[in-house]
Amino acid sequence: MRYRAEDFQKDFWVNIGKRIRLRREQFGLTRDQLSYEIGVSEKTLGQIERGEHGCSVARLFMIASKLNISVDRLLKGTPQETLLPASSSRERIDLLLEGRPEIQLDSIYHVLLSIVPYLPLDEEG
C-alpha cells in the first residue's frame, strides 16, 4: 500500500504542531500569549498545534522566531530527549539563549548584571 500525499501532509502538520505546542510549553507561554505575538486567534493557534491546519511559511518563521527555534527544527524535529519540557526557570532561560550569537549573549549578560543586585535573595521575591 502506498503512502498517500494527503496522509503525508496531515502527518507533517500534526508533527509540526506538536513541536510548536511543546516548545511553547517549554517557555511557559499560554496559547493566548503566543497567538497574540504571532497575530492569530487562540483558536487558530490551537488548530495549528493539533495539525488541523497548516500555516504559511511567513507565519512559520514568525512562530519559530518567537519560540527561539529554527524553522528547520520545527520542520524536522529533534531527538525526543531534547524536547522534554523545561521544568525550571534555569532550563527556560537556557532555551531562550540557545543558539544566540556571542554578541547577543554579552548584551544579555550586561543587562543581568544591572538587574541581579536589586533582586531579593529570599524565595518569595
CSV table of C-alpha atoms in Angstrom, one decimal:
chain,number,residue,atom,x,y,z
A,1,MET,CA,0.0,0.0,0.0
A,2,ARG,CA,1.3,3.4,-1.0
A,3,TYR,CA,1.7,6.4,1.4
A,4,ARG,CA,-0.7,9.0,0.0
A,5,ALA,CA,0.3,12.6,-0.3
A,6,GLU,CA,-2.8,13.6,1.8
A,7,ASP,CA,-1.6,11.3,4.6
A,8,PHE,CA,1.9,12.7,4.4
A,9,GLN,CA,0.7,16.2,4.6
A,10,LYS,CA,-1.6,15.5,7.6
A,11,ASP,CA,1.3,13.8,9.5
A,12,PHE,CA,3.6,16.6,8.6
A,13,TRP,CA,1.4,19.3,10.1
A,14,VAL,CA,0.5,17.2,13.1
A,15,ASN,CA,4.2,16.7,13.9
A,16,ILE,CA,5.0,20.4,13.4
A,17,GLY,CA,2.0,21.3,15.6
A,18,LYS,CA,3.3,19.0,18.4
A,19,ARG,CA,6.7,20.7,18.3
A,20,ILE,CA,5.1,24.1,18.4
A,21,ARG,CA,3.0,23.2,21.4
A,22,LEU,CA,5.9,21.5,23.2
A,23,ARG,CA,8.2,24.5,22.6
A,24,ARG,CA,5.5,27.0,23.7
A,25,GLU,CA,5.0,25.0,26.9
A,26,GLN,CA,8.8,24.9,27.5
A,27,PHE,CA,8.8,28.6,27.5
A,28,GLY,CA,5.8,28.7,29.9
A,29,LEU,CA,3.7,30.6,27.3
A,30,THR,CA,-0.1,30.2,27.1
A,31,ARG,CA,-1.7,29.6,23.8
A,32,ASP,CA,-3.3,33.1,24.2
A,33,GLN,CA,0.1,34.7,24.7
A,34,LEU,CA,1.7,33.1,21.6
A,35,SER,CA,-1.3,33.7,19.4
A,36,TYR,CA,-1.2,37.4,20.3
A,37,GLU,CA,2.5,37.6,19.5
A,38,ILE,CA,2.1,36.0,16.1
A,39,GLY,CA,-1.2,37.8,15.2
A,40,VAL,CA,-3.6,34.9,15.0
A,41,SER,CA,-6.6,33.9,17.2
A,42,GLU,CA,-6.1,31.5,20.0
A,43,LYS,CA,-8.4,29.1,18.2
A,44,THR,CA,-6.3,29.3,15.0
A,45,LEU,CA,-3.1,28.5,17.0
A,46,GLY,CA,-4.9,25.6,18.6
A,47,GLN,CA,-5.7,24.3,15.2
A,48,ILE,CA,-2.1,24.7,14.1
A,49,GLU,CA,-0.9,22.9,17.2
A,50,ARG,CA,-3.3,20.0,16.6
A,51,GLY,CA,-2.3,19.7,13.0
A,52,GLU,CA,-5.8,20.5,11.8
A,53,HIS,CA,-4.5,23.4,9.7
A,54,GLY,CA,-1.1,24.3,8.4
A,55,CYS,CA,0.2,27.8,8.1
A,56,SER,CA,2.2,30.0,5.7
A,57,VAL,CA,5.9,30.0,5.6
A,58,ALA,CA,5.9,33.5,6.9
A,59,ARG,CA,3.8,32.5,9.9
A,60,LEU,CA,6.1,29.5,10.5
A,61,PHE,CA,9.1,31.8,10.6
A,62,MET,CA,7.3,34.1,13.0
A,63,ILE,CA,6.4,31.2,15.3
A,64,ALA,CA,10.0,29.9,15.1
A,65,SER,CA,11.3,33.4,16.0
A,66,LYS,CA,9.0,33.8,19.0
A,67,LEU,CA,9.9,30.4,20.3
A,68,ASN,CA,13.7,30.8,19.6
A,69,ILE,CA,13.9,27.7,17.5
A,70,SER,CA,15.0,27.2,13.9
A,71,VAL,CA,12.4,26.6,11.2
A,72,ASP,CA,14.5,23.5,10.3
A,73,ARG,CA,14.0,22.1,13.8
A,74,LEU,CA,10.2,22.8,13.6
A,75,LEU,CA,10.0,21.0,10.3
A,76,LYS,CA,12.3,18.1,11.0
A,77,GLY,CA,12.2,17.7,14.8
A,78,THR,CA,15.0,16.7,17.1
A,79,PRO,CA,15.7,13.7,19.2
A,80,GLN,CA,13.0,13.1,21.7
A,81,GLU,CA,15.2,13.7,24.8
A,82,THR,CA,15.8,17.3,23.7
A,83,LEU,CA,12.1,18.0,23.6
A,84,LEU,CA,11.3,17.3,27.2
A,85,PRO,CA,9.5,20.2,28.9
A,86,ALA,CA,11.7,22.6,30.8
A,87,SER,CA,10.8,22.2,34.5
A,88,SER,CA,12.8,25.1,35.9
A,89,SER,CA,13.4,28.8,35.2
A,90,ARG,CA,17.0,28.0,34.6
A,91,GLU,CA,16.1,25.5,31.9
A,92,ARG,CA,13.7,28.0,30.3
A,93,ILE,CA,16.5,30.6,30.3
A,94,ASP,CA,18.8,28.1,28.7
A,95,LEU,CA,16.2,27.5,26.0
A,96,LEU,CA,15.9,31.3,25.4
A,97,LEU,CA,19.6,31.7,25.0
A,98,GLU,CA,20.2,28.6,22.9
A,99,GLY,CA,21.9,29.4,19.6
A,100,ARG,CA,22.3,33.1,20.3
A,101,PRO,CA,25.5,34.7,18.9
A,102,GLU,CA,28.1,35.7,21.4
A,103,ILE,CA,27.5,39.4,20.9
A,104,GLN,CA,23.9,39.0,22.0
A,105,LEU,CA,24.9,36.9,25.0
A,106,ASP,CA,27.3,39.6,26.0
A,107,SER,CA,24.4,42.2,25.9
A,108,ILE,CA,22.2,39.9,27.9
A,109,TYR,CA,24.9,39.4,30.5
A,110,HIS,CA,25.3,43.1,31.0
A,111,VAL,CA,21.5,43.5,31.4
A,112,LEU,CA,21.6,40.8,34.0
A,113,LEU,CA,24.5,42.4,35.8
A,114,SER,CA,22.4,45.6,36.2
A,115,ILE,CA,19.3,43.8,37.5
A,116,VAL,CA,20.6,41.0,39.7
A,117,PRO,CA,21.9,43.2,42.6
A,118,TYR,CA,18.4,44.5,43.1
A,119,LEU,CA,16.7,41.1,43.3
A,120,PRO,CA,15.9,39.8,46.8
A,121,LEU,CA,17.6,36.6,47.8
A,122,ASP,CA,14.5,35.1,49.5
A,123,GLU,CA,12.2,32.6,47.8
A,124,GLU,CA,9.2,34.9,47.7
A,125,GLY,CA,10.7,37.7,45.6
